[in-house]
PDB file of C-alpha atoms and ligand atoms in Angstrom:
ATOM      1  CA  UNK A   1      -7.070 -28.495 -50.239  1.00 55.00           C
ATOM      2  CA  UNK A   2      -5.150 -26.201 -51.809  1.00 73.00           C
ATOM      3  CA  UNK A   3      -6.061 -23.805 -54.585  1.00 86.00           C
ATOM      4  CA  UNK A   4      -4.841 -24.301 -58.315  1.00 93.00           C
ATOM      5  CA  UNK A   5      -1.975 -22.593 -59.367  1.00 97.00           C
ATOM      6  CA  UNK A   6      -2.293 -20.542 -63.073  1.00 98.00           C
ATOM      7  CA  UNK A   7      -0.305 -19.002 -64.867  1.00 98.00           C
ATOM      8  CA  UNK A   8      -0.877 -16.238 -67.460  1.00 98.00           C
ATOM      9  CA  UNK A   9       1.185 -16.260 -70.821  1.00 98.00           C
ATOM     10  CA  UNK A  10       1.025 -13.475 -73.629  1.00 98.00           C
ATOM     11  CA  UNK A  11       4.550 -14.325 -75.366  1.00 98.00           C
ATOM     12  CA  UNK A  12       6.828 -17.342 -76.091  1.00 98.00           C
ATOM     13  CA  UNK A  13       4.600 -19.050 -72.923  1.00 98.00           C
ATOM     14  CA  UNK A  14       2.048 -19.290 -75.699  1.00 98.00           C
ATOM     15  CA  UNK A  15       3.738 -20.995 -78.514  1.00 97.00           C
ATOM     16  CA  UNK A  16       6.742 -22.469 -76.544  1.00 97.00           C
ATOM     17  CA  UNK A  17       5.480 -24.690 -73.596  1.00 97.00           C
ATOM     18  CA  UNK A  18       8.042 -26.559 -72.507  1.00 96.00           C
ATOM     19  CA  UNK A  19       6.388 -27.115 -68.960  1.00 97.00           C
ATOM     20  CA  UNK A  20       3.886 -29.183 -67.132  1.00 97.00           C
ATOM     21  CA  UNK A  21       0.314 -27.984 -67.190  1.00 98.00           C
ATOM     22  CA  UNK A  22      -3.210 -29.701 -66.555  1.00 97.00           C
ATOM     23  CA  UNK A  23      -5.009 -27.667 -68.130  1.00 97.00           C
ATOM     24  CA  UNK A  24      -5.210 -24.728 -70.750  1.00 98.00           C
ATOM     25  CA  UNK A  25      -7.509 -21.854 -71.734  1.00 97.00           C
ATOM     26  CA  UNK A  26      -7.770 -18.894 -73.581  1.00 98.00           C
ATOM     27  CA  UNK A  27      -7.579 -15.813 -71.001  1.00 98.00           C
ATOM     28  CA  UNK A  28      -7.038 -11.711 -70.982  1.00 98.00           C
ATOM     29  CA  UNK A  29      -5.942  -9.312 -68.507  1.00 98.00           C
ATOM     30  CA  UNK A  30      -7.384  -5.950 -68.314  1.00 98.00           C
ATOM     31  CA  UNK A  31      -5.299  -2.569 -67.694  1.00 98.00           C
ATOM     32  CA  UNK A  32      -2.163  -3.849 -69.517  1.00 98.00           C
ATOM     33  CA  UNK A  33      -0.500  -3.902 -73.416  1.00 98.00           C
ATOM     34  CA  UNK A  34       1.599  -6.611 -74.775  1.00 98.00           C
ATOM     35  CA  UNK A  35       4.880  -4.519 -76.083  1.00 98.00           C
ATOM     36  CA  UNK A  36       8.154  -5.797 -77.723  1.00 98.00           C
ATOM     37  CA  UNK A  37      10.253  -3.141 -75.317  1.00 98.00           C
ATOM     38  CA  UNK A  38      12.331  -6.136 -73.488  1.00 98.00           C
ATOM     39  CA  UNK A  39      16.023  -6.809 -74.600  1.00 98.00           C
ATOM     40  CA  UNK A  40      16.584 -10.197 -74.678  1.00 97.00           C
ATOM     41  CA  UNK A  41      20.250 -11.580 -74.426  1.00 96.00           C
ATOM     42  CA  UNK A  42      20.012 -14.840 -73.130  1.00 93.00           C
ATOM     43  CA  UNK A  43      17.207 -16.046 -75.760  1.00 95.00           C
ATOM     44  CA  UNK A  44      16.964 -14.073 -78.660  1.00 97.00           C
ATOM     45  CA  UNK A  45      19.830 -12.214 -78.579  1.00 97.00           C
ATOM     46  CA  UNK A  46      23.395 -12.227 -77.291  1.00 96.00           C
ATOM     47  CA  UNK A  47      24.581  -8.844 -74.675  1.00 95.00           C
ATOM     48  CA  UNK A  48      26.609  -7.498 -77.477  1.00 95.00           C
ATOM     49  CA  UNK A  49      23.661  -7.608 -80.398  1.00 96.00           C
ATOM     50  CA  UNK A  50      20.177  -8.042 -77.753  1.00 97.00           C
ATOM     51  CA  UNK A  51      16.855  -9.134 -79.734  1.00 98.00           C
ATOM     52  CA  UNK A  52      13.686  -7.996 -78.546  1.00 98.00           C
ATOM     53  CA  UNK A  53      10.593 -10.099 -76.698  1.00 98.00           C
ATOM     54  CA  UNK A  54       7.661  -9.019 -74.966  1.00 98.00           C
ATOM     55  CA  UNK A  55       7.129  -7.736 -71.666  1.00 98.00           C
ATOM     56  CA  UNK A  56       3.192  -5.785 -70.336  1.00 98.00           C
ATOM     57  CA  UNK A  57       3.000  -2.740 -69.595  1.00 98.00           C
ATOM     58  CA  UNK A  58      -0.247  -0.680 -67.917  1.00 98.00           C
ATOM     59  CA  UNK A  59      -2.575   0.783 -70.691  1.00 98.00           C
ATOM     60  CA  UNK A  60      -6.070   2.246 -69.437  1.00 98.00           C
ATOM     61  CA  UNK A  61      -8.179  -0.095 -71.012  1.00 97.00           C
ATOM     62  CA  UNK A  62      -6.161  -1.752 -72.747  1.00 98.00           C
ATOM     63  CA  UNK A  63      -6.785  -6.168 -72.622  1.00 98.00           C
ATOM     64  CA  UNK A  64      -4.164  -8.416 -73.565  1.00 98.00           C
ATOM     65  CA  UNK A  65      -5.108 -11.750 -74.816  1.00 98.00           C
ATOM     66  CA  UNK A  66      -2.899 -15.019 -74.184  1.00 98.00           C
ATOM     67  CA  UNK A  67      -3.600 -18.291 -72.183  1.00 98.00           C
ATOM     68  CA  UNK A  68      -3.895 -19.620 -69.098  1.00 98.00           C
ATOM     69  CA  UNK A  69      -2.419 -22.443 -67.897  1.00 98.00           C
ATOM     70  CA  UNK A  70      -3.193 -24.645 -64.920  1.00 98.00           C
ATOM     71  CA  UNK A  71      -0.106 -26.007 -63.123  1.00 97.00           C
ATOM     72  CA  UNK A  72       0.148 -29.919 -61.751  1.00 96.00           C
ATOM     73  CA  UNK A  73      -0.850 -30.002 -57.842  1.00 93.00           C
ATOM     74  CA  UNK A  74       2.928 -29.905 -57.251  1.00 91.00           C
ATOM     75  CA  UNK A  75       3.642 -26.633 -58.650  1.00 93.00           C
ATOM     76  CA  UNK A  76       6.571 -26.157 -57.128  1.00 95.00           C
ATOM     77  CA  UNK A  77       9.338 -27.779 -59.582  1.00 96.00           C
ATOM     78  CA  UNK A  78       7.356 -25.992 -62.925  1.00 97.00           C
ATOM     79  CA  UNK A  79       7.407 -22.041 -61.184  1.00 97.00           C
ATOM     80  CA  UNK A  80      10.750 -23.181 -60.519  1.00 97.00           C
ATOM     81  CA  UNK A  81      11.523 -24.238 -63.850  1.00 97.00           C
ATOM     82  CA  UNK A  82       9.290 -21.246 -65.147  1.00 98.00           C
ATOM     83  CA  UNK A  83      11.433 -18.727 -62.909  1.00 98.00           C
ATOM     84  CA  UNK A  84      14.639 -20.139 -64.848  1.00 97.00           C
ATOM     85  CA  UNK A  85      13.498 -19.844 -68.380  1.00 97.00           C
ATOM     86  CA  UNK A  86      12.458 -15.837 -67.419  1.00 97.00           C
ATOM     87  CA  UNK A  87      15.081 -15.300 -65.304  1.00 96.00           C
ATOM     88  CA  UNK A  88      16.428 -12.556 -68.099  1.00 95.00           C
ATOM     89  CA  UNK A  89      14.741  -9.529 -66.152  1.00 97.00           C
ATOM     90  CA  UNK A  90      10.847 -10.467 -65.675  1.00 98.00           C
ATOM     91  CA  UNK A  91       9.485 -10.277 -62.486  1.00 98.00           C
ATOM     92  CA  UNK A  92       6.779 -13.271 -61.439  1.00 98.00           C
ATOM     93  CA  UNK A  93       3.784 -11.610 -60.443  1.00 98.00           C
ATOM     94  CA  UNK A  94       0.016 -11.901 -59.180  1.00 98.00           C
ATOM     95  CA  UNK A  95      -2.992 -10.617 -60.820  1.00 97.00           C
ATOM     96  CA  UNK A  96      -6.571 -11.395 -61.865  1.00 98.00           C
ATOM     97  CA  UNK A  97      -6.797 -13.319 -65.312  1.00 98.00           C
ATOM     98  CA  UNK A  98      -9.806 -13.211 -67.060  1.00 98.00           C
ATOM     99  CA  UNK A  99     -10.838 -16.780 -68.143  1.00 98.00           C
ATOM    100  CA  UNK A 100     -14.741 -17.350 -70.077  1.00 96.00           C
ATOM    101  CA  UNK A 101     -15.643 -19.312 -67.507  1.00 95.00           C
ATOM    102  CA  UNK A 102     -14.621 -16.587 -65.004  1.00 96.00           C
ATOM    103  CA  UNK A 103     -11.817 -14.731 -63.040  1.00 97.00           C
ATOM    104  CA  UNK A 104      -9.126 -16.380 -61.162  1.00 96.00           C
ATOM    105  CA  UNK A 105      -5.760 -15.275 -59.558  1.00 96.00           C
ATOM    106  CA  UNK A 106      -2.660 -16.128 -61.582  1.00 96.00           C
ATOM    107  CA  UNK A 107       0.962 -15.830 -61.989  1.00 98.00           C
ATOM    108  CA  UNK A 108       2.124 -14.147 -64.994  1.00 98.00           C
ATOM    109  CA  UNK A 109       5.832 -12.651 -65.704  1.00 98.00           C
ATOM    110  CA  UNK A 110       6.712  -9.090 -66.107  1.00 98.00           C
ATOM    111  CA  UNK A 111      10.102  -7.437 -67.391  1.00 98.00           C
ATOM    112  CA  UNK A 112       9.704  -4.156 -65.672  1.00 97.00           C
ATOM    113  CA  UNK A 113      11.935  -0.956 -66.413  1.00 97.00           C
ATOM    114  CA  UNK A 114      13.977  -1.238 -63.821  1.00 97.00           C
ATOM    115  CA  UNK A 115      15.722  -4.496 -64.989  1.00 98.00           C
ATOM    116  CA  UNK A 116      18.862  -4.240 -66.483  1.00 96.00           C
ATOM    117  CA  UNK A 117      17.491  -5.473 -70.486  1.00 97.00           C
ATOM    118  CA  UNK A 118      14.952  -3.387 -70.827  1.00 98.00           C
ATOM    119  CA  UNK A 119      15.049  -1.557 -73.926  1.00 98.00           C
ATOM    120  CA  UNK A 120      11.542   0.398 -74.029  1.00 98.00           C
ATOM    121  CA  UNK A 121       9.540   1.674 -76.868  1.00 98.00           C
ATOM    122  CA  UNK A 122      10.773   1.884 -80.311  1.00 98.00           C
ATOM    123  CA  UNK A 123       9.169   2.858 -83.517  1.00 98.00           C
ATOM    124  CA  UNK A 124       8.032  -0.297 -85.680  1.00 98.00           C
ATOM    125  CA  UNK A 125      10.535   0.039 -88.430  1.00 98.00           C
ATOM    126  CA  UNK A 126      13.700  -0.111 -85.789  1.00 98.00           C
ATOM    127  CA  UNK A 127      12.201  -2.914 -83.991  1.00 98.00           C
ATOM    128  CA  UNK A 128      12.145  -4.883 -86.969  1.00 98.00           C
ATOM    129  CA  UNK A 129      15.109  -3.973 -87.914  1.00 98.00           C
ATOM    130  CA  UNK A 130      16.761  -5.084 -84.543  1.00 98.00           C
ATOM    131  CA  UNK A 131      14.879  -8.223 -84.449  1.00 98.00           C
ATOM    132  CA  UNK A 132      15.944  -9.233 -87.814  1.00 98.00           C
ATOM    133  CA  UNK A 133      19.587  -9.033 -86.980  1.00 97.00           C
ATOM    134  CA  UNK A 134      19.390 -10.878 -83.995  1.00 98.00           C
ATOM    135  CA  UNK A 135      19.818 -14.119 -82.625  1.00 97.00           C
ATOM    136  CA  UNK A 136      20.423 -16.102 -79.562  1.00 97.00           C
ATOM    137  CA  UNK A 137      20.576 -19.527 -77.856  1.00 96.00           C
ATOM    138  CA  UNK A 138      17.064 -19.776 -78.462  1.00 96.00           C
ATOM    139  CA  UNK A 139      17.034 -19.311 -82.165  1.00 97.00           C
ATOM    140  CA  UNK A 140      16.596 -16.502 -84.535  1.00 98.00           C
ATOM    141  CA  UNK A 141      14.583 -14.008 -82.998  1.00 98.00           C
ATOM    142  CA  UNK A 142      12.465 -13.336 -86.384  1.00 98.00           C
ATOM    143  CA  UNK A 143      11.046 -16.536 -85.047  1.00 98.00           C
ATOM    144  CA  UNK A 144       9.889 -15.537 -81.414  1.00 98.00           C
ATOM    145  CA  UNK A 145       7.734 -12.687 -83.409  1.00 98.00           C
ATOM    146  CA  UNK A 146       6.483 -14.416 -86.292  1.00 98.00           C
ATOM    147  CA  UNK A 147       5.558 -17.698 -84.216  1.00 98.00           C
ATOM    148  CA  UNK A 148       4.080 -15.262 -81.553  1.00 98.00           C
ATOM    149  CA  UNK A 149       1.788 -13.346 -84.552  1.00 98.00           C
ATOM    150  CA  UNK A 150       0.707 -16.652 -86.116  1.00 98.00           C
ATOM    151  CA  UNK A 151      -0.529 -17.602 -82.217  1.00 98.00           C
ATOM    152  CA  UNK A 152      -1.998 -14.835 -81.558  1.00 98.00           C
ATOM    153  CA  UNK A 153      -3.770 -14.909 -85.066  1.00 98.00           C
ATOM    154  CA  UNK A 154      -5.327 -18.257 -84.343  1.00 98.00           C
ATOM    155  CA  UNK A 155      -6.556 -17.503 -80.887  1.00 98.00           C
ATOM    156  CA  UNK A 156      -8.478 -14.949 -82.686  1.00 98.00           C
ATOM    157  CA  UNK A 157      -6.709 -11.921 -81.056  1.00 98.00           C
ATOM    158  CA  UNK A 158      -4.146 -10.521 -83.396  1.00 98.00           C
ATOM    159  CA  UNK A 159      -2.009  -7.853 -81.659  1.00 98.00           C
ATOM    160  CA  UNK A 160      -1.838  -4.783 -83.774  1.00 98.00           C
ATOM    161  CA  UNK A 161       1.550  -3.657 -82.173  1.00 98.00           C
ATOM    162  CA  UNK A 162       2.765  -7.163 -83.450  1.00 98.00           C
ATOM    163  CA  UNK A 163       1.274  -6.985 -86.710  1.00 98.00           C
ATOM    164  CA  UNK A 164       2.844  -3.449 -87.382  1.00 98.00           C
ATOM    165  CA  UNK A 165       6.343  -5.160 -86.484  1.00 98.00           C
ATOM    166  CA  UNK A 166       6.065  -8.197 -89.151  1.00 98.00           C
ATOM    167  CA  UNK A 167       4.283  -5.509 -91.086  1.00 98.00           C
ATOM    168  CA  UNK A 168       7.677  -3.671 -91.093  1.00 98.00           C
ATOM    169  CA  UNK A 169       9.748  -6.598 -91.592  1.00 97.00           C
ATOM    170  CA  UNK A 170       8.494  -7.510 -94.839  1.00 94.00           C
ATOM    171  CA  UNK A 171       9.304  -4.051 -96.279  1.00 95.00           C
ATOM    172  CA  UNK A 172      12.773  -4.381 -94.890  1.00 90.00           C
TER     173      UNK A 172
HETATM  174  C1  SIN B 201       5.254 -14.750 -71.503  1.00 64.61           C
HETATM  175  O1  SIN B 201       5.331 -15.410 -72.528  1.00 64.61           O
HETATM  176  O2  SIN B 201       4.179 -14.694 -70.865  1.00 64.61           O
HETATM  177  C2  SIN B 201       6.437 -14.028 -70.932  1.00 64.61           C
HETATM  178  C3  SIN B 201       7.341 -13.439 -71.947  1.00 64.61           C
HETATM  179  C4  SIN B 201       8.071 -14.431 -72.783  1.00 64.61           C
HETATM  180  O3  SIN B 201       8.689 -15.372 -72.246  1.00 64.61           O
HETATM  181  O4  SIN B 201       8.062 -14.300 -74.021  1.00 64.61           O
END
């Protein structure tokens, strides 16, 4: 039989699930950081005024909280559909995905430097003040943060490199 497919989701895969799933639980990977250092154009932003979303990026002991979600048997069509929505410069990926009832192999999605959006690190204050401005098919990217902080807040994990952003945006 053939083994369950999961996959891992730290940003808009935690608030915004537009897929199929079977199952869902709260889960953490080790070794990486959740950071807003992804331009997003086709989202959140347009090319000429890019918002910002979330990639990971490896931290030293660093854990990054989010959820897992199991796929239907017929995966397929939703890493399909899954590969569409992030087709604006993540990478799908495997790694282990730490789960409370124990550790499995998943799929998560990764916007590494080398793709042509990434934006990397910024200082809190400027990534505010780019997110604020911008806006994309998607909706307002303001949004994508605040929805993401309010998630990650009731999951019981609230991301201090999130919380300094809204943090910033308020004194904006
Ligand atoms: C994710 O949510 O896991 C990937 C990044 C995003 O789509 O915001």
């Amino acid at each position: 039989m053939d083994e369950p497919v999961w996959v891992f989701g730290y940003g808009s895969l935690i608030w915004r699930v537009d897929f199929d799933h079977v199952d869902v639980q709260p889960a953490w990977i080790t070794g990486w950081q959740r950071r807003f250092w992804q331009g997003s154009v086709d989202h959140r932003g347009q090319p000429n005024a890019p918002g910002r979303v979330v990639t990971i990026v490896p931290q030293e002991g660093a854990i990054c909280h989010g959820l897992a979600y199991r796929l239907p048997t017929d995966s397929m069509q939703t890493i399909s559909e899954l590969d569409h929505r992030e087709r604006g410069g993540y990478d799908r990926v495997s790694l282990p995905i730490a789960t409370e009832t124990g550790t499995l192999e998943g799929l998560t999605y990764i916007a590494n430097p080398s793709n042509s959006n990434y934006l990397g690190p910024a200082q809190p204050a400027q990534l505010a003040k780019q997110i604020a401005g911008a806006t994309g098919p998607s909706g307002p990217n303001v949004e994508y943060l605040l929805r993401l902080d309010q998630s990650l807040t009731e999951l019981g994990h609230p991301d201090e490199h999130v919380r300094a952003i809204v943090e910033a945006l308020d004194t904006l």
